[in-house]
Amino acid sequence: MVAMVNKPSGVNPPAIQVRGLSKSFGDRLVLRDLDLEVSQGSFLALFGANGAGKTTLLRILSGQARADAGSVMVAGCSLPKHATTVRRRIGVVSHRGLLYDDLTCLENLVFYGRLFSLSDPVAQARQTLQRLALDSHASQRVRTLSHGQQKRLAIARAILHRPVLLLLDEPEAGLDRDSVNLLEGLLKDWTAQGGTVVMTTHDQARGAAWAHRAVVLADGHIHEQDAVQVERRS
Amino acid sequence: MTQFLGTVAVLVWKDLKLEFRSRDILVSVLVFGLLVALLFSFALKPSPGEGARLAPAILWVALAFSGTITVTRTFVREQEQGGLEGLLLTPASRDAIFLGKALTSFLFMLAVEAVLLPAFSALLAAPLLSAGIAVTAVLATLGFATLGTLFSAIAVQTRSREIMLPVLFFPIILPLLIGAVESSAHALSGGGFSRWLPLMGVFDALFLVLCPWAFGAIMEE
Amino acid sequence: MSSDAVTARISPAKPLGQTTRWLGLLALVLTLADLYLIFLVAPADAVLGQVQRIFYIHVPMAVLSFLAFFLVFVGSLVFLMRRTPRWDRLAHAATEIGVVLVTLALLTGIIWARPVWGVWWTWEPRLTTTLILWLIYVACLMVRAYAPSRSRGAVYAAVVGIIGFADVPIVYYSVQWWRSIHPAPVVGPLAEAGALEPIMLAIFLFSLAAFLVVFLYLLLQRIAVRRLEDQAAGVRLASGGQASPGAP
């Protein structure tokens, strides 16, 4: 069952191309023979019950976990072979902030910027903070930020190095209305500029409203959600 | 190569900054090290002349225990902040990440030793401040930090992680511990540098090569 | 390993090969013959007396435990490079058998030491090294059992198998320097000519061969059982994986 919505025309390879992916944890087969294709510049919402394997799928796509079987191409590179190149091209927002509590917002971003060997980490960090309306908190330690602010900083960390593909695991959880709007605007701009987004969420209405396409992960497979089409409320 | 060293430096600098702000590792490990020395003193009840004879053993058992805590804390702190996942999402090489963590633990342990050595010299009435012991300490600490970092990366993932680290770590580190005790005893008896130092150097070199490679293998899920 | 867990439902469990069965029979015959030779044919040692007979089983077990740990090293190394389950099965089986052999070698050593050296245990280099070996490979089995998943456990055990093996020579030298009353080796490259009577040497070599066959039989059996375990895990996966949630 290969999803072929928005099949890319011309030379652009799909942002994500997964064939026959299987992955088990202990005695549990979480993903079985899964196929998924996501074209460049599109926004995919990924639904599924708790434990359906959404996070596992994202971890495989981000090169953090290795598939047991199947082929995985992300941003034009196959995993796990070209994991380092893939890491440069993707940004990940996971359940955990992946931030250091005793460093300031700016220090956190500059630290990650250096690990991505950005040419001017400080300037890029400041710019990203501004994009997420955190510039007034730049020299505040993460420990002292509110939950929503930490989440925004986590998003800033993910987009800092200008990836082409964003993988978001329930990014809107715990965000207030303003932050959600900020995130929506950011992701819209992102796809408008040719970036690709894959986002898991429990909020079906929001997922349907934001995304170009929505799929459900159940029984280890991807199921298209027919009700959702390219309908965007703007 | 410069990029590799740059990454290691960035990682170490970040850990030093975090430690400077929270001071939770150095202070607790230091107090723990002194406590071990104290417990030994009560248990062995050394008479005035005996301190120097018992000093190497007390010193290295105390340092082995506090070293275990140092590597665990350095790693658990990364794990608590979710940072290891963050580091693994960057294109930084796994070798650099490993060496960054190992170097941090090495520096923390040296800092603790810099306080414990003079303290033990006074407590045990043994001249522990000599070149022979300094070299011994550096070589032993290097191996401790390298293997300790690898095994704590494994131990934090397992059930009963508190017991897993010493169970994995101590049997393998034993040659280094024997070397450190014998070499310190040699230095204390006025012998200077002992024949144990090259053996410790070989140990360090072997595991400095093997451990980063093994770390890369562990980090692939 | 999960990759063949997926295919497990296709291939039925292979029954134990005919070769393994003959090997088992051979092991039984050789072991009985070995016992006969050791207790009824071999002469009592002029100096040590009857207790010397333990040498015929103690030494082969010690030697074969080294072979086992070498196999752990090889299996672990190839497994980490190729990540194919068969090498992990070899490493796992060899680790378990190696630990059993080292345990028995230590126990027979202790039984021998009491009448000969007058103590149950002494911190003599080879004994100490063997004890450390035992600790390393027990830790290797522990880390496999306590890992969050089978596949992670395999990787952790492989790392300990490699690091532990690399450590053995250093452990040996350091303990040698540290303490030096074990009888000098009387067989092998270090043996002085004539240290062992010809009949004793012949029985020893026979015993070594018998133990080698037992070793190979156990190894093949353990690998086969491990393969069945993997397939059982695969069947559980395929059937929805609700069975035994806590099992590794």
Short mmCIF file of C-alpha atoms in Angstrom, two decimals, chain A residues 23 25 59 62-67 80 84 87-88 90 92 94 96-104 107 111-112 114-117 141 143 157, chain B residues 3 6-8 10-11 13-15 17-18 21-22 77-94 101 219-221:
data_model
loop_
_atom_site.label_atom_id
_atom_site.label_comp_id
_atom_site.label_asym_id
_atom_site.label_seq_id
_atom_site.Cartn_x
_atom_site.Cartn_y
_atom_site.Cartn_z
CA LYS A 23 10.70 -2.87 13.73
CA PHE A 25 10.82 -3.86 20.58
CA ARG A 59 13.00 7.66 15.59
CA SER A 62 15.62 10.51 12.25
CA GLY A 63 18.26 7.78 12.23
CA GLN A 64 18.06 7.22 15.98
CA ALA A 65 16.76 3.70 15.63
CA ARG A 66 17.64 1.08 13.10
CA ALA A 67 14.95 -0.74 11.17
CA PRO A 80 21.36 4.01 8.30
CA THR A 84 25.36 11.81 9.29
CA ARG A 87 21.12 14.46 10.51
CA ARG A 88 22.27 17.68 8.87
CA ILE A 90 16.47 17.08 9.37
CA VAL A 92 13.54 16.82 15.29
CA SER A 94 10.71 14.98 20.42
CA ARG A 96 11.83 15.67 25.59
CA GLY A 97 13.19 19.13 25.14
CA LEU A 98 16.78 17.97 24.67
CA LEU A 99 17.89 21.20 26.34
CA TYR A 100 20.27 21.83 29.23
CA ASP A 101 18.43 23.35 32.20
CA ASP A 102 21.42 25.27 33.50
CA LEU A 103 22.35 26.88 30.19
CA THR A 104 20.57 29.96 28.85
CA GLU A 107 23.82 29.12 25.07
CA PHE A 111 25.98 24.82 21.66
CA TYR A 112 23.86 22.91 19.18
CA ARG A 114 28.52 24.50 17.01
CA LEU A 115 27.78 20.78 16.86
CA PHE A 116 26.13 21.38 13.49
CA SER A 117 29.25 23.42 12.55
CA ARG A 141 18.30 29.83 31.92
CA ARG A 143 15.21 26.03 34.14
CA ARG A 157 16.67 23.93 18.45
CA GLN B 3 36.38 19.83 13.42
CA GLY B 6 36.35 21.34 17.96
CA THR B 7 33.37 19.10 18.71
CA VAL B 8 35.17 17.51 21.67
CA VAL B 10 32.45 22.23 22.58
CA LEU B 11 31.15 19.23 24.53
CA TRP B 13 33.20 23.30 27.61
CA LYS B 14 29.43 22.78 27.90
CA ASP B 15 29.91 20.22 30.70
CA LYS B 17 29.96 25.34 32.33
CA LEU B 18 27.07 23.20 33.60
CA ARG B 21 26.75 26.43 37.66
CA SER B 22 25.34 23.44 39.50
CA ARG B 77 23.10 14.14 33.83
CA GLU B 78 23.22 13.98 30.05
CA GLN B 79 20.49 11.35 30.10
CA GLU B 80 18.25 13.31 32.46
CA GLN B 81 18.36 16.37 30.26
CA GLY B 82 17.54 14.17 27.32
CA GLY B 83 20.79 15.50 26.00
CA LEU B 84 22.33 12.32 24.75
CA GLU B 85 19.48 12.03 22.30
CA GLY B 86 20.05 15.66 21.38
CA LEU B 87 23.75 15.00 20.79
CA LEU B 88 23.01 11.93 18.72
CA LEU B 89 20.69 13.96 16.48
CA THR B 90 23.56 16.24 15.50
CA PRO B 91 26.07 15.27 12.81
CA ALA B 92 28.82 15.22 15.47
CA SER B 93 30.76 11.98 15.20
CA ARG B 94 30.08 9.34 17.84
CA LYS B 101 32.18 12.69 27.75
CA MET B 219 24.51 4.01 20.19
CA GLU B 220 23.05 2.39 17.10
CA GLU B 221 19.75 1.06 18.19
#
